[in-house]
Amino acid sequence: MRIMDVDQCIHDLEQAAQAAGFSVSVYGEVDGARLLGLTRKAATQPENNRTVYLSAGIHGDEPAGPLALLELLQADALPRENNWVICPLMNPSGLKRGTRENATGIDLNRDYRDFVSDEIRGHRDWIKRQVPSLDLGIHLHEDWEAAGFYLYELNFGKSLSLAKTLLQAAGQFLPIETAECIDGRSARSGIIRPDTLPDLPEGQPESIWLYQQFGGVLYTL
């Protein structure tokens, strides 16, 4: 696995975000690396705005997410009609080492129950100051064991599902996972869609905590 240049990526993310009109804040520092939070208000009328959250790099052995967000920011490709809240690189110490966990051995995507890590405490406090509610959240991950693209959907209201749209878009570039069981969970045509919020004994993921706090429809890709 290629170890990414985390400090350079953070610098590039900040530069690209500012050029695309985002406000950049720092909600913590870990292993000498700043934890960036990016926000940009919609340019259209407030009644039509959606608040969209993006996150990446919470697992240090999954560098593709921060790099994808960097490309989107450099291309100024995120639609101006949305309010954006972005945490583009959440686990710098893990990404520097190429490990799923951070430098102290904590899986940050299971730390949203006890909030042991500095990274997740800082993230929790920052995002609570940014949004009262979410319409859409997308968490970028990698799974080297999978045979193709798949997603988790948390959607327990009456909101329109975007799962098939996301799969169709990804299917132009990637195979779709066809397994009927992924990570021990029932799947269908690349979609894992629980009927209720899962209760994971090993700890709570970012997506479940965000849904509990802010609602919306959340996708883990």
PDB file of C-alpha atoms in Angstrom:
ATOM      1  CA  MET A   1       0.000   0.000   0.000  1.00  0.00           C
ATOM      2  CA  ARG A   2       1.278   3.484  -0.845  1.00  0.00           C
ATOM      3  CA  ILE A   3       1.725   5.740   2.193  1.00  0.00           C
ATOM      4  CA  MET A   4       0.440   9.204   1.341  1.00  0.00           C
ATOM      5  CA  ASP A   5       2.234  12.469   2.058  1.00  0.00           C
ATOM      6  CA  VAL A   6      -0.265  13.645   4.645  1.00  0.00           C
ATOM      7  CA  ASP A   7       1.248  17.053   5.335  1.00  0.00           C
ATOM      8  CA  GLN A   8       1.320  17.888   1.625  1.00  0.00           C
ATOM      9  CA  CYS A   9      -2.258  16.643   1.199  1.00  0.00           C
ATOM     10  CA  ILE A  10      -3.489  18.833   4.073  1.00  0.00           C
ATOM     11  CA  HIS A  11      -1.711  21.835   2.569  1.00  0.00           C
ATOM     12  CA  ASP A  12      -3.220  21.121  -0.850  1.00  0.00           C
ATOM     13  CA  LEU A  13      -6.699  20.615   0.632  1.00  0.00           C
ATOM     14  CA  GLU A  14      -6.531  23.974   2.386  1.00  0.00           C
ATOM     15  CA  GLN A  15      -5.345  25.778  -0.731  1.00  0.00           C
ATOM     16  CA  ALA A  16      -7.958  24.142  -2.963  1.00  0.00           C
ATOM     17  CA  ALA A  17     -10.761  24.787  -0.476  1.00  0.00           C
ATOM     18  CA  GLN A  18      -9.930  28.464  -0.153  1.00  0.00           C
ATOM     19  CA  ALA A  19      -9.720  28.838  -3.937  1.00  0.00           C
ATOM     20  CA  ALA A  20     -13.183  27.264  -4.218  1.00  0.00           C
ATOM     21  CA  GLY A  21     -14.683  29.707  -1.730  1.00  0.00           C
ATOM     22  CA  PHE A  22     -14.677  27.545   1.396  1.00  0.00           C
ATOM     23  CA  SER A  23     -13.955  28.816   4.877  1.00  0.00           C
ATOM     24  CA  VAL A  24     -11.235  26.712   6.486  1.00  0.00           C
ATOM     25  CA  SER A  25     -11.081  26.100  10.218  1.00  0.00           C
ATOM     26  CA  VAL A  26      -8.884  23.855  12.342  1.00  0.00           C
ATOM     27  CA  TYR A  27     -10.656  21.744  14.957  1.00  0.00           C
ATOM     28  CA  GLY A  28      -7.560  20.044  16.339  1.00  0.00           C
ATOM     29  CA  GLU A  29      -3.991  18.969  15.755  1.00  0.00           C
ATOM     30  CA  VAL A  30      -2.693  15.409  15.900  1.00  0.00           C
ATOM     31  CA  ASP A  31       0.790  14.113  15.202  1.00  0.00           C
ATOM     32  CA  GLY A  32       1.791  17.577  14.014  1.00  0.00           C
ATOM     33  CA  ALA A  33      -1.036  17.639  11.442  1.00  0.00           C
ATOM     34  CA  ARG A  34      -4.022  19.975  11.479  1.00  0.00           C
ATOM     35  CA  LEU A  35      -7.564  18.607  11.393  1.00  0.00           C
ATOM     36  CA  LEU A  36      -9.393  20.704   8.814  1.00  0.00           C
ATOM     37  CA  GLY A  37     -13.063  21.592   8.729  1.00  0.00           C
ATOM     38  CA  LEU A  38     -14.400  23.207   5.569  1.00  0.00           C
ATOM     39  CA  THR A  39     -17.683  25.098   5.164  1.00  0.00           C
ATOM     40  CA  ARG A  40     -19.345  26.995   2.343  1.00  0.00           C
ATOM     41  CA  LYS A  41     -22.799  28.545   2.299  1.00  0.00           C
ATOM     42  CA  ALA A  42     -25.095  28.085  -0.672  1.00  0.00           C
ATOM     43  CA  ALA A  43     -25.309  30.819  -3.271  1.00  0.00           C
ATOM     44  CA  THR A  44     -29.061  30.316  -3.856  1.00  0.00           C
ATOM     45  CA  GLN A  45     -32.178  31.203  -1.848  1.00  0.00           C
ATOM     46  CA  PRO A  46     -32.214  29.663   1.667  1.00  0.00           C
ATOM     47  CA  GLU A  47     -35.526  27.815   1.254  1.00  0.00           C
ATOM     48  CA  ASN A  48     -34.010  25.686  -1.517  1.00  0.00           C
ATOM     49  CA  ASN A  49     -30.696  24.902   0.167  1.00  0.00           C
ATOM     50  CA  ARG A  50     -29.639  21.482   1.346  1.00  0.00           C
ATOM     51  CA  THR A  51     -26.885  20.926   3.875  1.00  0.00           C
ATOM     52  CA  VAL A  52     -24.504  18.227   2.691  1.00  0.00           C
ATOM     53  CA  TYR A  53     -21.731  16.702   4.781  1.00  0.00           C
ATOM     54  CA  LEU A  54     -18.688  14.886   3.402  1.00  0.00           C
ATOM     55  CA  SER A  55     -15.967  13.090   5.340  1.00  0.00           C
ATOM     56  CA  ALA A  56     -12.921  11.027   4.399  1.00  0.00           C
ATOM     57  CA  GLY A  57      -9.763   9.538   5.794  1.00  0.00           C
ATOM     58  CA  ILE A  58     -11.148   8.328   9.126  1.00  0.00           C
ATOM     59  CA  HIS A  59      -9.295   5.046   8.515  1.00  0.00           C
ATOM     60  CA  GLY A  60      -5.601   5.465   7.888  1.00  0.00           C
ATOM     61  CA  ASP A  61      -5.341   2.603   5.399  1.00  0.00           C
ATOM     62  CA  GLU A  62      -7.920   4.248   3.120  1.00  0.00           C
ATOM     63  CA  PRO A  63      -6.188   7.189   1.375  1.00  0.00           C
ATOM     64  CA  ALA A  64      -8.447   7.342  -1.698  1.00  0.00           C
ATOM     65  CA  GLY A  65     -11.158   9.395   0.041  1.00  0.00           C
ATOM     66  CA  PRO A  66      -9.022  12.449   0.942  1.00  0.00           C
ATOM     67  CA  LEU A  67      -7.404  12.351  -2.498  1.00  0.00           C
ATOM     68  CA  ALA A  68     -10.825  12.215  -4.192  1.00  0.00           C
ATOM     69  CA  LEU A  69     -12.045  15.180  -2.168  1.00  0.00           C
ATOM     70  CA  LEU A  70      -8.873  17.059  -3.073  1.00  0.00           C
ATOM     71  CA  GLU A  71      -9.612  16.538  -6.769  1.00  0.00           C
ATOM     72  CA  LEU A  72     -13.208  17.703  -6.324  1.00  0.00           C
ATOM     73  CA  LEU A  73     -12.071  20.845  -4.527  1.00  0.00           C
ATOM     74  CA  GLN A  74      -9.346  21.586  -7.073  1.00  0.00           C
ATOM     75  CA  ALA A  75     -11.938  21.288  -9.841  1.00  0.00           C
ATOM     76  CA  ASP A  76     -14.470  23.374  -7.854  1.00  0.00           C
ATOM     77  CA  ALA A  77     -16.902  20.579  -8.680  1.00  0.00           C
ATOM     78  CA  LEU A  78     -19.215  20.755  -5.640  1.00  0.00           C
ATOM     79  CA  PRO A  79     -22.546  22.402  -6.555  1.00  0.00           C
ATOM     80  CA  ARG A  80     -22.985  25.961  -5.349  1.00  0.00           C
ATOM     81  CA  GLU A  81     -26.662  25.477  -4.460  1.00  0.00           C
ATOM     82  CA  ASN A  82     -25.809  23.383  -1.383  1.00  0.00           C
ATOM     83  CA  ASN A  83     -24.471  24.272   2.036  1.00  0.00           C
ATOM     84  CA  TRP A  84     -21.299  22.204   2.460  1.00  0.00           C
ATOM     85  CA  VAL A  85     -19.668  20.883   5.620  1.00  0.00           C
ATOM     86  CA  ILE A  86     -16.544  18.814   4.932  1.00  0.00           C
ATOM     87  CA  CYS A  87     -13.972  16.990   7.055  1.00  0.00           C
ATOM     88  CA  PRO A  88     -11.526  15.860   4.370  1.00  0.00           C
ATOM     89  CA  LEU A  89      -8.820  14.049   6.356  1.00  0.00           C
ATOM     90  CA  MET A  90      -9.839  12.851   9.791  1.00  0.00           C
ATOM     91  CA  ASN A  91      -7.025  10.471  10.778  1.00  0.00           C
ATOM     92  CA  PRO A  92      -3.673  11.998   9.825  1.00  0.00           C
ATOM     93  CA  SER A  93      -1.610   9.849  12.189  1.00  0.00           C
ATOM     94  CA  GLY A  94      -3.104   6.670  10.763  1.00  0.00           C
ATOM     95  CA  LEU A  95      -2.680   7.867   7.186  1.00  0.00           C
ATOM     96  CA  LYS A  96       0.979   8.636   7.893  1.00  0.00           C
ATOM     97  CA  ARG A  97       1.453   5.032   9.019  1.00  0.00           C
ATOM     98  CA  GLY A  98      -0.954   3.269   6.687  1.00  0.00           C
ATOM     99  CA  THR A  99      -2.912   1.796   9.610  1.00  0.00           C
ATOM    100  CA  ARG A 100      -6.686   1.650  10.053  1.00  0.00           C
ATOM    101  CA  GLU A 101      -6.327   2.994  13.599  1.00  0.00           C
ATOM    102  CA  ASN A 102      -4.707   6.224  14.712  1.00  0.00           C
ATOM    103  CA  ALA A 103      -1.236   6.378  16.247  1.00  0.00           C
ATOM    104  CA  THR A 104      -2.560   5.296  19.663  1.00  0.00           C
ATOM    105  CA  GLY A 105      -4.383   2.256  18.254  1.00  0.00           C
ATOM    106  CA  ILE A 106      -7.939   3.634  18.288  1.00  0.00           C
ATOM    107  CA  ASP A 107     -10.344   2.893  15.438  1.00  0.00           C
ATOM    108  CA  LEU A 108     -11.739   6.408  15.066  1.00  0.00           C
ATOM    109  CA  ASN A 109     -14.829   5.115  13.268  1.00  0.00           C
ATOM    110  CA  ARG A 110     -15.813   3.257  16.426  1.00  0.00           C
ATOM    111  CA  ASP A 111     -15.154   6.129  18.849  1.00  0.00           C
ATOM    112  CA  TYR A 112     -18.493   7.971  18.624  1.00  0.00           C
ATOM    113  CA  ARG A 113     -19.805   6.401  21.823  1.00  0.00           C
ATOM    114  CA  ASP A 114     -16.979   6.982  24.298  1.00  0.00           C
ATOM    115  CA  PHE A 115     -15.090   9.817  22.510  1.00  0.00           C
ATOM    116  CA  VAL A 116     -11.695   8.671  23.749  1.00  0.00           C
ATOM    117  CA  SER A 117      -9.594  10.163  20.947  1.00  0.00           C
ATOM    118  CA  ASP A 118      -8.640  13.805  20.498  1.00  0.00           C
ATOM    119  CA  GLU A 119      -9.611  13.537  16.824  1.00  0.00           C
ATOM    120  CA  ILE A 120     -13.209  12.517  17.435  1.00  0.00           C
ATOM    121  CA  ARG A 121     -13.783  14.799  20.421  1.00  0.00           C
ATOM    122  CA  GLY A 122     -12.608  17.692  18.277  1.00  0.00           C
ATOM    123  CA  HIS A 123     -14.782  16.598  15.375  1.00  0.00           C
ATOM    124  CA  ARG A 124     -17.836  16.231  17.595  1.00  0.00           C
ATOM    125  CA  ASP A 125     -17.459  19.694  19.099  1.00  0.00           C
ATOM    126  CA  TRP A 126     -16.750  21.354  15.741  1.00  0.00           C
ATOM    127  CA  ILE A 127     -19.634  19.896  13.764  1.00  0.00           C
ATOM    128  CA  LYS A 128     -22.110  20.672  16.521  1.00  0.00           C
ATOM    129  CA  ARG A 129     -21.217  24.321  16.024  1.00  0.00           C
ATOM    130  CA  GLN A 130     -21.681  24.133  12.248  1.00  0.00           C
ATOM    131  CA  VAL A 131     -25.088  22.591  11.572  1.00  0.00           C
ATOM    132  CA  PRO A 132     -28.455  22.218  13.308  1.00  0.00           C
ATOM    133  CA  SER A 133     -29.436  19.409  10.921  1.00  0.00           C
ATOM    134  CA  LEU A 134     -28.261  17.552   7.830  1.00  0.00           C
ATOM    135  CA  ASP A 135     -30.037  16.648   4.634  1.00  0.00           C
ATOM    136  CA  LEU A 136     -27.359  14.359   3.236  1.00  0.00           C
ATOM    137  CA  GLY A 137     -24.130  12.853   4.498  1.00  0.00           C
ATOM    138  CA  ILE A 138     -21.556  10.879   2.518  1.00  0.00           C
ATOM    139  CA  HIS A 139     -18.603   9.081   4.115  1.00  0.00           C
ATOM    140  CA  LEU A 140     -15.806   7.974   1.784  1.00  0.00           C
ATOM    141  CA  HIS A 141     -14.129   4.646   2.582  1.00  0.00           C
ATOM    142  CA  GLU A 142     -12.199   1.828   0.936  1.00  0.00           C
ATOM    143  CA  ASP A 143     -12.559  -1.961   1.250  1.00  0.00           C
ATOM    144  CA  TRP A 144      -9.698  -3.916  -0.314  1.00  0.00           C
ATOM    145  CA  GLU A 145     -11.493  -7.211   0.369  1.00  0.00           C
ATOM    146  CA  ALA A 146     -14.562  -6.304  -1.700  1.00  0.00           C
ATOM    147  CA  ALA A 147     -15.057  -7.449  -5.289  1.00  0.00           C
ATOM    148  CA  GLY A 148     -16.773  -4.190  -6.214  1.00  0.00           C
ATOM    149  CA  PHE A 149     -18.429  -0.963  -5.085  1.00  0.00           C
ATOM    150  CA  TYR A 150     -21.091  -1.077  -2.370  1.00  0.00           C
ATOM    151  CA  LEU A 151     -22.725   1.290   0.104  1.00  0.00           C
ATOM    152  CA  TYR A 152     -24.541   1.498   3.410  1.00  0.00           C
ATOM    153  CA  GLU A 153     -27.694   3.592   3.536  1.00  0.00           C
ATOM    154  CA  LEU A 154     -29.205   5.024   6.717  1.00  0.00           C
ATOM    155  CA  ASN A 155     -32.616   6.305   5.702  1.00  0.00           C
ATOM    156  CA  PHE A 156     -35.402   5.837   8.210  1.00  0.00           C
ATOM    157  CA  GLY A 157     -37.688   8.700   7.255  1.00  0.00           C
ATOM    158  CA  LYS A 158     -39.638   9.359   4.089  1.00  0.00           C
ATOM    159  CA  SER A 159     -36.668  10.738   2.163  1.00  0.00           C
ATOM    160  CA  LEU A 160     -36.022   9.625  -1.376  1.00  0.00           C
ATOM    161  CA  SER A 161     -33.283   7.009  -1.575  1.00  0.00           C
ATOM    162  CA  LEU A 162     -30.248   7.929  -3.662  1.00  0.00           C
ATOM    163  CA  ALA A 163     -28.698   4.474  -3.408  1.00  0.00           C
ATOM    164  CA  LYS A 164     -29.491   3.321  -6.946  1.00  0.00           C
ATOM    165  CA  THR A 165     -28.361   6.662  -8.384  1.00  0.00           C
ATOM    166  CA  LEU A 166     -25.039   6.334  -6.570  1.00  0.00           C
ATOM    167  CA  LEU A 167     -24.619   2.758  -7.767  1.00  0.00           C
ATOM    168  CA  GLN A 168     -25.360   3.717 -11.354  1.00  0.00           C
ATOM    169  CA  ALA A 169     -22.804   6.519 -11.202  1.00  0.00           C
ATOM    170  CA  ALA A 170     -20.137   4.281  -9.655  1.00  0.00           C
ATOM    171  CA  GLY A 171     -20.958   1.484 -12.093  1.00  0.00           C
ATOM    172  CA  GLN A 172     -19.635   3.575 -14.971  1.00  0.00           C
ATOM    173  CA  PHE A 173     -16.145   3.144 -13.530  1.00  0.00           C
ATOM    174  CA  LEU A 174     -16.241   0.203 -11.104  1.00  0.00           C
ATOM    175  CA  PRO A 175     -17.794  -3.245 -10.789  1.00  0.00           C
ATOM    176  CA  ILE A 176     -20.670  -3.478  -8.296  1.00  0.00           C
ATOM    177  CA  GLU A 177     -20.384  -5.898  -5.390  1.00  0.00           C
ATOM    178  CA  THR A 178     -22.844  -8.766  -5.881  1.00  0.00           C
ATOM    179  CA  ALA A 179     -22.339 -10.632  -2.591  1.00  0.00           C
ATOM    180  CA  GLU A 180     -25.504 -11.164  -0.572  1.00  0.00           C
ATOM    181  CA  CYS A 181     -23.564 -10.827   2.691  1.00  0.00           C
ATOM    182  CA  ILE A 182     -21.007  -8.038   3.207  1.00  0.00           C
ATOM    183  CA  ASP A 183     -19.229  -7.562   6.546  1.00  0.00           C
ATOM    184  CA  GLY A 184     -21.729  -9.971   8.073  1.00  0.00           C
ATOM    185  CA  ARG A 185     -24.685  -7.877   6.898  1.00  0.00           C
ATOM    186  CA  SER A 186     -27.369  -8.683   4.380  1.00  0.00           C
ATOM    187  CA  ALA A 187     -26.816  -6.922   1.053  1.00  0.00           C
ATOM    188  CA  ARG A 188     -28.673  -6.695  -2.225  1.00  0.00           C
ATOM    189  CA  SER A 189     -27.141  -5.453  -5.475  1.00  0.00           C
ATOM    190  CA  GLY A 190     -24.441  -3.547  -3.628  1.00  0.00           C
ATOM    191  CA  ILE A 191     -26.765  -1.934  -1.048  1.00  0.00           C
ATOM    192  CA  ILE A 192     -26.750  -2.565   2.711  1.00  0.00           C
ATOM    193  CA  ARG A 193     -29.870  -0.978   4.144  1.00  0.00           C
ATOM    194  CA  PRO A 194     -30.623  -1.776   7.820  1.00  0.00           C
ATOM    195  CA  ASP A 195     -34.188  -1.528   9.083  1.00  0.00           C
ATOM    196  CA  THR A 196     -33.053  -0.002  12.370  1.00  0.00           C
ATOM    197  CA  LEU A 197     -29.902   1.718  13.583  1.00  0.00           C
ATOM    198  CA  PRO A 198     -27.282  -0.963  14.235  1.00  0.00           C
ATOM    199  CA  ASP A 199     -25.847  -1.277  17.739  1.00  0.00           C
ATOM    200  CA  LEU A 200     -22.240  -2.349  17.310  1.00  0.00           C
ATOM    201  CA  PRO A 201     -20.596  -3.774  20.445  1.00  0.00           C
ATOM    202  CA  GLU A 202     -17.140  -2.622  19.322  1.00  0.00           C
ATOM    203  CA  GLY A 203     -18.214   1.026  19.270  1.00  0.00           C
ATOM    204  CA  GLN A 204     -20.321   3.529  17.358  1.00  0.00           C
ATOM    205  CA  PRO A 205     -19.415   4.701  13.832  1.00  0.00           C
ATOM    206  CA  GLU A 206     -19.487   8.271  12.587  1.00  0.00           C
ATOM    207  CA  SER A 207     -22.553   7.711  10.390  1.00  0.00           C
ATOM    208  CA  ILE A 208     -24.772   6.388  13.186  1.00  0.00           C
ATOM    209  CA  TRP A 209     -23.817   9.191  15.574  1.00  0.00           C
ATOM    210  CA  LEU A 210     -24.427  11.807  12.884  1.00  0.00           C
ATOM    211  CA  TYR A 211     -27.861  10.359  12.131  1.00  0.00           C
ATOM    212  CA  GLN A 212     -28.771  10.419  15.804  1.00  0.00           C
ATOM    213  CA  GLN A 213     -27.600  14.020  16.154  1.00  0.00           C
ATOM    214  CA  PHE A 214     -28.607  15.615  12.856  1.00  0.00           C
ATOM    215  CA  GLY A 215     -30.892  13.269  10.910  1.00  0.00           C
ATOM    216  CA  GLY A 216     -30.871  13.231   7.131  1.00  0.00           C
ATOM    217  CA  VAL A 217     -29.957  10.405   4.778  1.00  0.00           C
ATOM    218  CA  LEU A 218     -26.443   9.039   5.246  1.00  0.00           C
ATOM    219  CA  TYR A 219     -24.334   6.942   2.909  1.00  0.00           C
ATOM    220  CA  THR A 220     -21.094   5.137   3.628  1.00  0.00           C
ATOM    221  CA  LEU A 221     -19.410   4.375   0.291  1.00  0.00           C
TER     222      LEU A 221
END
